[in-house]
Tab-separated table of N, CA and C in Angstrom:
chain	number	residue	atom	x	y	z
V	241	GLN	N	195.437	52.092	131.115
V	241	GLN	CA	195.889	52.379	132.472
V	241	GLN	C	194.692	52.269	133.418
V	242	VAL	N	194.841	51.464	134.449
V	242	VAL	CA	193.774	51.269	135.428
V	242	VAL	C	194.029	52.156	136.633
V	243	GLN	N	192.983	52.786	137.095
V	243	GLN	CA	193.082	53.597	138.312
V	243	GLN	C	191.986	53.200	139.280
V	244	LEU	N	192.332	53.217	140.562
V	244	LEU	CA	191.367	53.044	141.640
V	244	LEU	C	191.338	54.358	142.408
V	245	VAL	N	190.168	54.955	142.481
V	245	VAL	CA	190.043	56.250	143.139
V	245	VAL	C	189.109	56.117	144.331
V	246	GLU	N	189.663	56.335	145.527
V	246	GLU	CA	188.882	56.240	146.752
V	246	GLU	C	188.302	57.587	147.121
V	247	SER	N	187.217	57.546	147.839
V	247	SER	CA	186.608	58.759	148.379
V	247	SER	C	185.815	58.386	149.622
V	248	GLY	N	185.462	59.409	150.394
V	248	GLY	CA	184.613	59.192	151.556
V	248	GLY	C	185.312	59.251	152.886
V	249	GLY	N	186.631	59.359	152.882
V	249	GLY	CA	187.333	59.469	154.148
V	249	GLY	C	187.045	60.804	154.815
V	250	GLY	N	187.436	60.913	156.070
V	250	GLY	CA	187.217	62.150	156.797
V	250	GLY	C	187.401	61.948	158.278
V	251	SER	N	186.914	62.920	159.038
V	251	SER	CA	187.040	62.892	160.493
V	251	SER	C	185.672	62.737	161.126
V	252	VAL	N	185.594	61.827	162.097
V	252	VAL	CA	184.352	61.609	162.828
V	252	VAL	C	184.679	61.392	164.295
V	253	HIS	N	183.659	61.515	165.141
V	253	HIS	CA	183.808	61.205	166.556
V	253	HIS	C	183.523	59.728	166.797
V	254	SER	N	183.973	59.244	167.920
V	254	SER	CA	183.694	57.851	168.294
V	254	SER	C	182.200	57.563	168.206
V	255	GLY	N	181.881	56.403	167.651
V	255	GLY	CA	180.493	56.026	167.470
V	255	GLY	C	179.910	56.440	166.142
V	256	GLY	N	180.654	57.254	165.412
V	256	GLY	CA	180.164	57.737	164.137
V	256	GLY	C	180.314	56.726	163.017
V	257	SER	N	179.871	57.136	161.845
V	257	SER	CA	179.886	56.267	160.665
V	257	SER	C	180.476	56.993	159.469
V	258	LEU	N	181.058	56.219	158.580
V	258	LEU	CA	181.555	56.720	157.311
V	258	LEU	C	181.345	55.641	156.261
V	259	THR	N	181.177	56.072	155.025
V	259	THR	CA	181.133	55.135	153.908
V	259	THR	C	182.212	55.497	152.912
V	260	LEU	N	183.082	54.555	152.653
V	260	LEU	CA	184.150	54.735	151.672
V	260	LEU	C	183.702	54.152	150.335
V	261	SER	N	184.160	54.785	149.270
V	261	SER	CA	183.892	54.294	147.918
V	261	SER	C	185.207	54.184	147.167
V	262	CYS	N	185.262	53.250	146.250
V	262	CYS	CA	186.446	53.088	145.400
V	262	CYS	C	185.968	52.711	144.010
V	263	ALA	N	186.237	53.569	143.051
V	263	ALA	CA	185.812	53.345	141.680
V	263	ALA	C	187.008	53.006	140.806
V	264	ALA	N	186.876	51.956	140.036
V	264	ALA	CA	187.932	51.544	139.110
V	264	ALA	C	187.629	52.093	137.727
V	265	SER	N	188.660	52.534	137.058
V	265	SER	CA	188.498	53.030	135.694
V	265	SER	C	189.617	52.493	134.830
V	266	GLY	N	189.363	52.470	133.510
V	266	GLY	CA	190.354	51.963	132.582
V	266	GLY	C	189.764	50.850	131.733
V	267	ARG	N	190.580	50.280	130.860
V	267	ARG	CA	190.116	49.227	129.954
V	267	ARG	C	190.144	47.883	130.674
V	268	ILE	N	189.123	47.675	131.472
V	268	ILE	CA	189.029	46.508	132.339
V	268	ILE	C	188.046	45.503	131.751
V	269	SER	N	188.458	44.246	131.659
V	269	SER	CA	187.530	43.205	131.215
V	269	SER	C	186.577	42.834	132.347
V	270	SER	N	187.134	42.587	133.496
V	270	SER	CA	186.321	42.290	134.665
V	270	SER	C	187.194	42.448	135.907
V	271	ILE	N	186.550	42.480	137.044
V	271	ILE	CA	187.264	42.594	138.305
V	271	ILE	C	186.906	41.402	139.175
V	272	ASN	N	187.907	40.697	139.633
V	272	ASN	CA	187.676	39.547	140.498
V	272	ASN	C	187.416	40.053	141.915
V	273	THR	N	188.362	39.875	142.791
V	273	THR	CA	188.196	40.302	144.163
V	273	THR	C	188.499	41.791	144.327
V	274	MET	N	187.671	42.457	145.096
V	274	MET	CA	187.918	43.839	145.500
V	274	MET	C	187.941	43.879	147.024
V	275	GLY	N	188.698	44.791	147.552
V	275	GLY	CA	188.776	44.818	149.003
V	275	GLY	C	189.309	46.118	149.549
V	276	TRP	N	189.291	46.163	150.872
V	276	TRP	CA	189.818	47.306	151.606
V	276	TRP	C	190.868	46.813	152.604
V	277	HIS	N	191.949	47.553	152.664
V	277	HIS	CA	192.990	47.351	153.656
V	277	HIS	C	193.180	48.682	154.366
V	278	ARG	N	193.870	48.642	155.489
V	278	ARG	CA	194.160	49.889	156.178
V	278	ARG	C	195.543	49.849	156.804
V	279	GLN	N	196.094	51.035	157.013
V	279	GLN	CA	197.405	51.145	157.653
V	279	GLN	C	197.375	52.288	158.642
V	280	ALA	N	197.493	51.941	159.899
V	280	ALA	CA	197.538	52.938	160.959
V	280	ALA	C	198.976	53.427	161.137
V	281	PRO	N	199.165	54.599	161.708
V	281	PRO	CA	200.525	55.119	161.906
V	281	PRO	C	201.393	54.148	162.680
V	282	GLY	N	202.553	53.844	162.127
V	282	GLY	CA	203.495	52.967	162.809
V	282	GLY	C	203.153	51.493	162.741
V	283	LYS	N	202.120	51.140	161.994
V	283	LYS	CA	201.709	49.743	161.905
V	283	LYS	C	201.744	49.258	160.468
V	284	GLU	N	201.704	47.945	160.300
V	284	GLU	CA	201.684	47.371	158.968
V	284	GLU	C	200.271	47.449	158.379
V	285	ARG	N	200.226	47.394	157.056
V	285	ARG	CA	198.934	47.375	156.388
V	285	ARG	C	198.225	46.060	156.701
V	286	GLU	N	196.924	46.155	156.954
V	286	GLU	CA	196.160	44.963	157.296
V	286	GLU	C	194.863	44.906	156.502
V	287	LEU	N	194.389	43.698	156.310
V	287	LEU	CA	193.140	43.478	155.604
V	287	LEU	C	191.971	43.951	156.459
V	288	VAL	N	190.996	44.600	155.806
V	288	VAL	CA	189.760	44.970	156.478
V	288	VAL	C	188.632	44.052	156.006
V	289	ALA	N	188.417	44.012	154.693
V	289	ALA	CA	187.345	43.191	154.132
V	289	ALA	C	187.580	43.003	152.646
V	290	VAL	N	187.095	41.881	152.123
V	290	VAL	CA	187.181	41.609	150.693
V	290	VAL	C	185.844	41.072	150.218
V	291	ILE	N	185.601	41.232	148.919
V	291	ILE	CA	184.382	40.715	148.298
V	291	ILE	C	184.733	40.237	146.897
V	292	ASN	N	184.259	39.051	146.528
V	292	ASN	CA	184.560	38.571	145.180
V	292	ASN	C	183.440	38.960	144.225
V	293	ASN	N	183.586	38.585	142.975
V	293	ASN	CA	182.613	39.039	141.981
V	293	ASN	C	181.277	38.322	142.093
V	294	ALA	N	181.195	37.304	142.942
V	294	ALA	CA	179.914	36.646	143.209
V	294	ALA	C	179.247	37.214	144.458
V	295	GLY	N	179.936	38.115	145.125
V	295	GLY	CA	179.359	38.742	146.302
V	295	GLY	C	179.730	38.111	147.626
V	296	SER	N	180.571	37.098	147.605
V	296	SER	CA	181.014	36.493	148.861
V	296	SER	C	181.996	37.414	149.553
V	297	THR	N	181.859	37.510	150.864
V	297	THR	CA	182.659	38.465	151.629
V	297	THR	C	183.480	37.784	152.715
V	298	ASN	N	184.519	38.476	153.127
V	298	ASN	CA	185.343	38.019	154.227
V	298	ASN	C	185.814	39.244	154.990
V	299	TYR	N	185.765	39.185	156.316
V	299	TYR	CA	186.100	40.334	157.142
V	299	TYR	C	187.174	40.001	158.164
V	300	ALA	N	187.991	40.999	158.476
V	300	ALA	CA	188.874	40.871	159.620
V	300	ALA	C	188.007	40.846	160.878
V	301	ASP	N	188.541	40.235	161.934
V	301	ASP	CA	187.747	40.110	163.155
V	301	ASP	C	187.285	41.469	163.676
V	302	PHE	N	188.142	42.477	163.597
V	302	PHE	CA	187.773	43.790	164.140
V	302	PHE	C	186.654	44.454	163.340
V	303	ALA	N	186.434	43.987	162.107
V	303	ALA	CA	185.424	44.595	161.244
V	303	ALA	C	184.068	43.888	161.322
V	304	LYS	N	184.067	42.679	161.800
V	304	LYS	CA	182.824	41.903	161.840
V	304	LYS	C	181.788	42.582	162.734
V	305	GLY	N	180.601	42.729	162.192
V	305	GLY	CA	179.513	43.340	162.949
V	305	GLY	C	179.483	44.855	162.905
V	306	ARG	N	180.563	45.480	162.452
V	306	ARG	CA	180.606	46.959	162.387
V	306	ARG	C	180.732	47.475	160.962
V	307	PHE	N	181.455	46.746	160.134
V	307	PHE	CA	181.709	47.192	158.768
V	307	PHE	C	180.967	46.281	157.787
V	308	ALA	N	180.610	46.850	156.631
V	308	ALA	CA	179.962	46.068	155.584
V	308	ALA	C	180.558	46.455	154.241
V	309	ILE	N	181.030	45.457	153.518
V	309	ILE	CA	181.590	45.687	152.190
V	309	ILE	C	180.557	45.283	151.149
V	310	SER	N	180.492	46.054	150.082
V	310	SER	CA	179.578	45.740	148.991
V	310	SER	C	180.202	46.245	147.694
V	311	ARG	N	179.628	45.844	146.587
V	311	ARG	CA	180.157	46.295	145.300
V	311	ARG	C	179.048	46.418	144.284
V	312	ASP	N	179.288	47.283	143.319
V	312	ASP	CA	178.407	47.466	142.178
V	312	ASP	C	179.247	47.129	140.954
V	313	ASN	N	179.041	45.947	140.391
V	313	ASN	CA	179.887	45.506	139.285
V	313	ASN	C	179.715	46.386	138.055
V	314	ALA	N	178.516	46.849	137.818
V	314	ALA	CA	178.285	47.694	136.644
V	314	ALA	C	179.069	49.000	136.745
V	315	LYS	N	179.207	49.508	137.969
V	315	LYS	CA	179.941	50.761	138.183
V	315	LYS	C	181.413	50.515	138.516
V	316	LYS	N	181.796	49.230	138.626
V	316	LYS	CA	183.180	48.893	138.978
V	316	LYS	C	183.582	49.600	140.280
V	317	THR	N	182.691	49.551	141.230
V	317	THR	CA	182.878	50.282	142.476
V	317	THR	C	182.672	49.363	143.677
V	318	VAL	N	183.526	49.534	144.670
V	318	VAL	CA	183.389	48.815	145.927
V	318	VAL	C	183.182	49.829	147.036
V	319	TYR	N	182.371	49.459	148.020
V	319	TYR	CA	182.027	50.343	149.118
V	319	TYR	C	182.416	49.697	150.445
V	320	LEU	N	182.647	50.543	151.436
V	320	LEU	CA	182.861	50.054	152.792
V	320	LEU	C	182.063	50.941	153.729
V	321	GLN	N	180.994	50.391	154.257
V	321	GLN	CA	180.189	51.093	155.253
V	321	GLN	C	180.795	50.787	156.618
V	322	MET	N	181.166	51.821	157.336
V	322	MET	CA	181.810	51.647	158.639
V	322	MET	C	180.954	52.301	159.716
V	323	ASN	N	180.542	51.517	160.682
V	323	ASN	CA	179.708	51.993	161.792
V	323	ASN	C	180.444	51.791	163.111
V	324	SER	N	179.948	52.460	164.124
V	324	SER	CA	180.514	52.338	165.475
V	324	SER	C	182.023	52.514	165.466
V	325	LEU	N	182.471	53.528	164.780
V	325	LEU	CA	183.908	53.772	164.661
V	325	LEU	C	184.495	54.173	166.010
V	326	ASN	N	185.739	53.783	166.231
V	326	ASN	CA	186.449	54.166	167.441
V	326	ASN	C	187.860	54.607	167.057
V	327	PRO	N	188.576	55.241	167.966
V	327	PRO	CA	189.902	55.792	167.621
V	327	PRO	C	190.860	54.757	167.042
V	328	SER	N	190.706	53.484	167.397
V	328	SER	CA	191.606	52.459	166.852
V	328	SER	C	191.366	52.205	165.366
V	329	ASP	N	190.285	52.744	164.827
V	329	ASP	CA	190.016	52.626	163.390
V	329	ASP	C	190.704	53.722	162.585
V	330	THR	N	191.358	54.645	163.249
V	330	THR	CA	192.086	55.704	162.561
V	330	THR	C	193.205	55.101	161.729
V	331	ALA	N	193.179	55.398	160.429
V	331	ALA	CA	194.155	54.815	159.509
V	331	ALA	C	193.935	55.385	158.114
V	332	VAL	N	194.888	55.107	157.249
V	332	VAL	CA	194.672	55.330	155.821
V	332	VAL	C	194.077	54.044	155.259
V	333	TYR	N	192.951	54.172	154.587
V	333	TYR	CA	192.242	53.021	154.030
V	333	TYR	C	192.532	52.949	152.535
V	334	TYR	N	192.963	51.773	152.103
V	334	TYR	CA	193.354	51.549	150.716
V	334	TYR	C	192.407	50.555	150.046
V	335	CYS	N	192.034	50.896	148.838
V	335	CYS	CA	191.247	49.997	148.002
V	335	CYS	C	192.198	49.095	147.221
V	336	ASN	N	191.754	47.875	146.990
V	336	ASN	CA	192.555	46.907	146.247
V	336	ASN	C	191.650	46.143	145.290
V	337	ALA	N	192.166	45.833	144.105
V	337	ALA	CA	191.356	45.103	143.135
V	337	ALA	C	192.217	44.182	142.287
V	338	ASP	N	191.702	42.985	142.058
V	338	ASP	CA	192.322	42.042	141.116
V	338	ASP	C	191.575	42.174	139.796
V	339	VAL	N	192.249	42.740	138.819
V	339	VAL	CA	191.619	43.070	137.540
V	339	VAL	C	192.018	42.038	136.497
V	340	ARG	N	191.020	41.629	135.703
V	340	ARG	CA	191.271	40.663	134.629
V	340	ARG	C	191.244	41.377	133.280
V	341	PHE	N	192.219	41.061	132.452
V	341	PHE	CA	192.308	41.607	131.105
V	341	PHE	C	192.229	40.456	130.110
V	342	ILE	N	191.260	40.497	129.199
V	342	ILE	CA	191.159	39.522	128.113
V	342	ILE	C	192.092	39.972	127.000
V	343	VAL	N	192.952	39.075	126.542
V	343	VAL	CA	193.984	39.479	125.578
V	343	VAL	C	193.768	38.950	124.178
V	344	ASN	N	192.878	37.959	124.004
V	344	ASN	CA	192.633	37.467	122.653
V	344	ASN	C	191.242	36.846	122.565
V	345	VAL	N	190.811	36.534	121.345
V	345	VAL	CA	189.454	36.032	121.131
V	345	VAL	C	189.268	34.619	121.662
V	346	GLU	N	190.399	33.917	121.914
V	346	GLU	CA	190.305	32.569	122.484
V	346	GLU	C	190.068	32.613	123.995
V	347	GLY	N	190.005	33.801	124.539
V	347	GLY	CA	189.760	33.930	125.969
V	347	GLY	C	190.994	34.010	126.826
V	348	GLY	N	192.141	34.116	126.168
V	348	GLY	CA	193.359	34.277	126.940
V	348	GLY	C	193.283	35.521	127.806
V	349	TYR	N	193.847	35.448	128.975
V	349	TYR	CA	193.730	36.576	129.885
V	349	TYR	C	194.928	36.606	130.829
V	350	PHE	N	195.054	37.725	131.520
V	350	PHE	CA	195.961	37.800	132.657
V	350	PHE	C	195.323	38.675	133.724
V	351	ASP	N	195.715	38.444	134.949
V	351	ASP	CA	195.207	39.200	136.084
V	351	ASP	C	196.313	40.087	136.645
V	352	LYS	N	195.913	41.239	137.121
V	352	LYS	CA	196.866	42.164	137.725
V	352	LYS	C	196.209	42.839	138.924
V	353	ASN	N	197.020	43.060	139.950
V	353	ASN	CA	196.525	43.645	141.187
V	353	ASN	C	196.824	45.139	141.234
V	354	TYR	N	195.855	45.900	141.681
V	354	TYR	CA	196.013	47.353	141.771
V	354	TYR	C	195.635	47.861	143.155
V	355	TRP	N	196.258	48.982	143.519
V	355	TRP	CA	195.966	49.674	144.776
V	355	TRP	C	195.534	51.101	144.491
V	356	GLY	N	194.623	51.601	145.309
V	356	GLY	CA	194.293	53.011	145.273
V	356	GLY	C	195.318	53.818	146.039
V	357	GLN	N	195.122	55.135	146.042
V	357	GLN	CA	196.088	56.023	146.677
V	357	GLN	C	195.849	56.157	148.176
V	358	GLY	N	194.708	55.703	148.643
V	358	GLY	CA	194.392	55.750	150.062
V	358	GLY	C	193.554	56.955	150.429
V	359	THR	N	192.719	56.769	151.435
V	359	THR	CA	191.908	57.851	151.976
V	359	THR	C	191.985	57.787	153.500
V	360	LEU	N	192.191	58.935	154.116
V	360	LEU	CA	192.427	58.982	155.552
V	360	LEU	C	191.119	59.016	156.330
V	361	VAL	N	191.039	58.137	157.318
V	361	VAL	CA	189.913	58.125	158.253
V	361	VAL	C	190.466	58.431	159.640
V	362	THR	N	189.932	59.457	160.258
V	362	THR	CA	190.375	59.857	161.591
V	362	THR	C	189.174	59.821	162.534
V	363	VAL	N	189.319	59.066	163.615
V	363	VAL	CA	188.249	58.953	164.599
V	363	VAL	C	188.743	59.509	165.921
V	364	SER	N	188.059	60.517	166.411
V	364	SER	CA	188.447	61.148	167.674
V	364	SER	C	187.521	60.694	168.800
V	365	SER	N	188.079	60.693	169.995
V	365	SER	CA	187.291	60.233	171.148
V	365	SER	C	186.451	61.353	171.734
């Protein structure tokens, strides 16, 4: 059973910073892409940032220049450093991971996508 456990959410004032963490656990062969999405009240879930296992990153326009995604493959953990937060960043932030499972000695595998339970970030003006 694979679990993604997020931490680091909380309440900050405008201009503040937070760092989110998401640790994967379970019998995982490897993790391909890891990322963060968010869902604000009354809105659809949207992509924030993703990072692949080679370290290449992609950001939503609103995150460019303010947020930084990184990962520690040995710890199976992805981070999201968020700076210059403003009230529009208030949302539940969800971790996402594409996990690879090796199923036989010939290298057969399958991939499965997982979501964390979410961590709330509240930014007040």
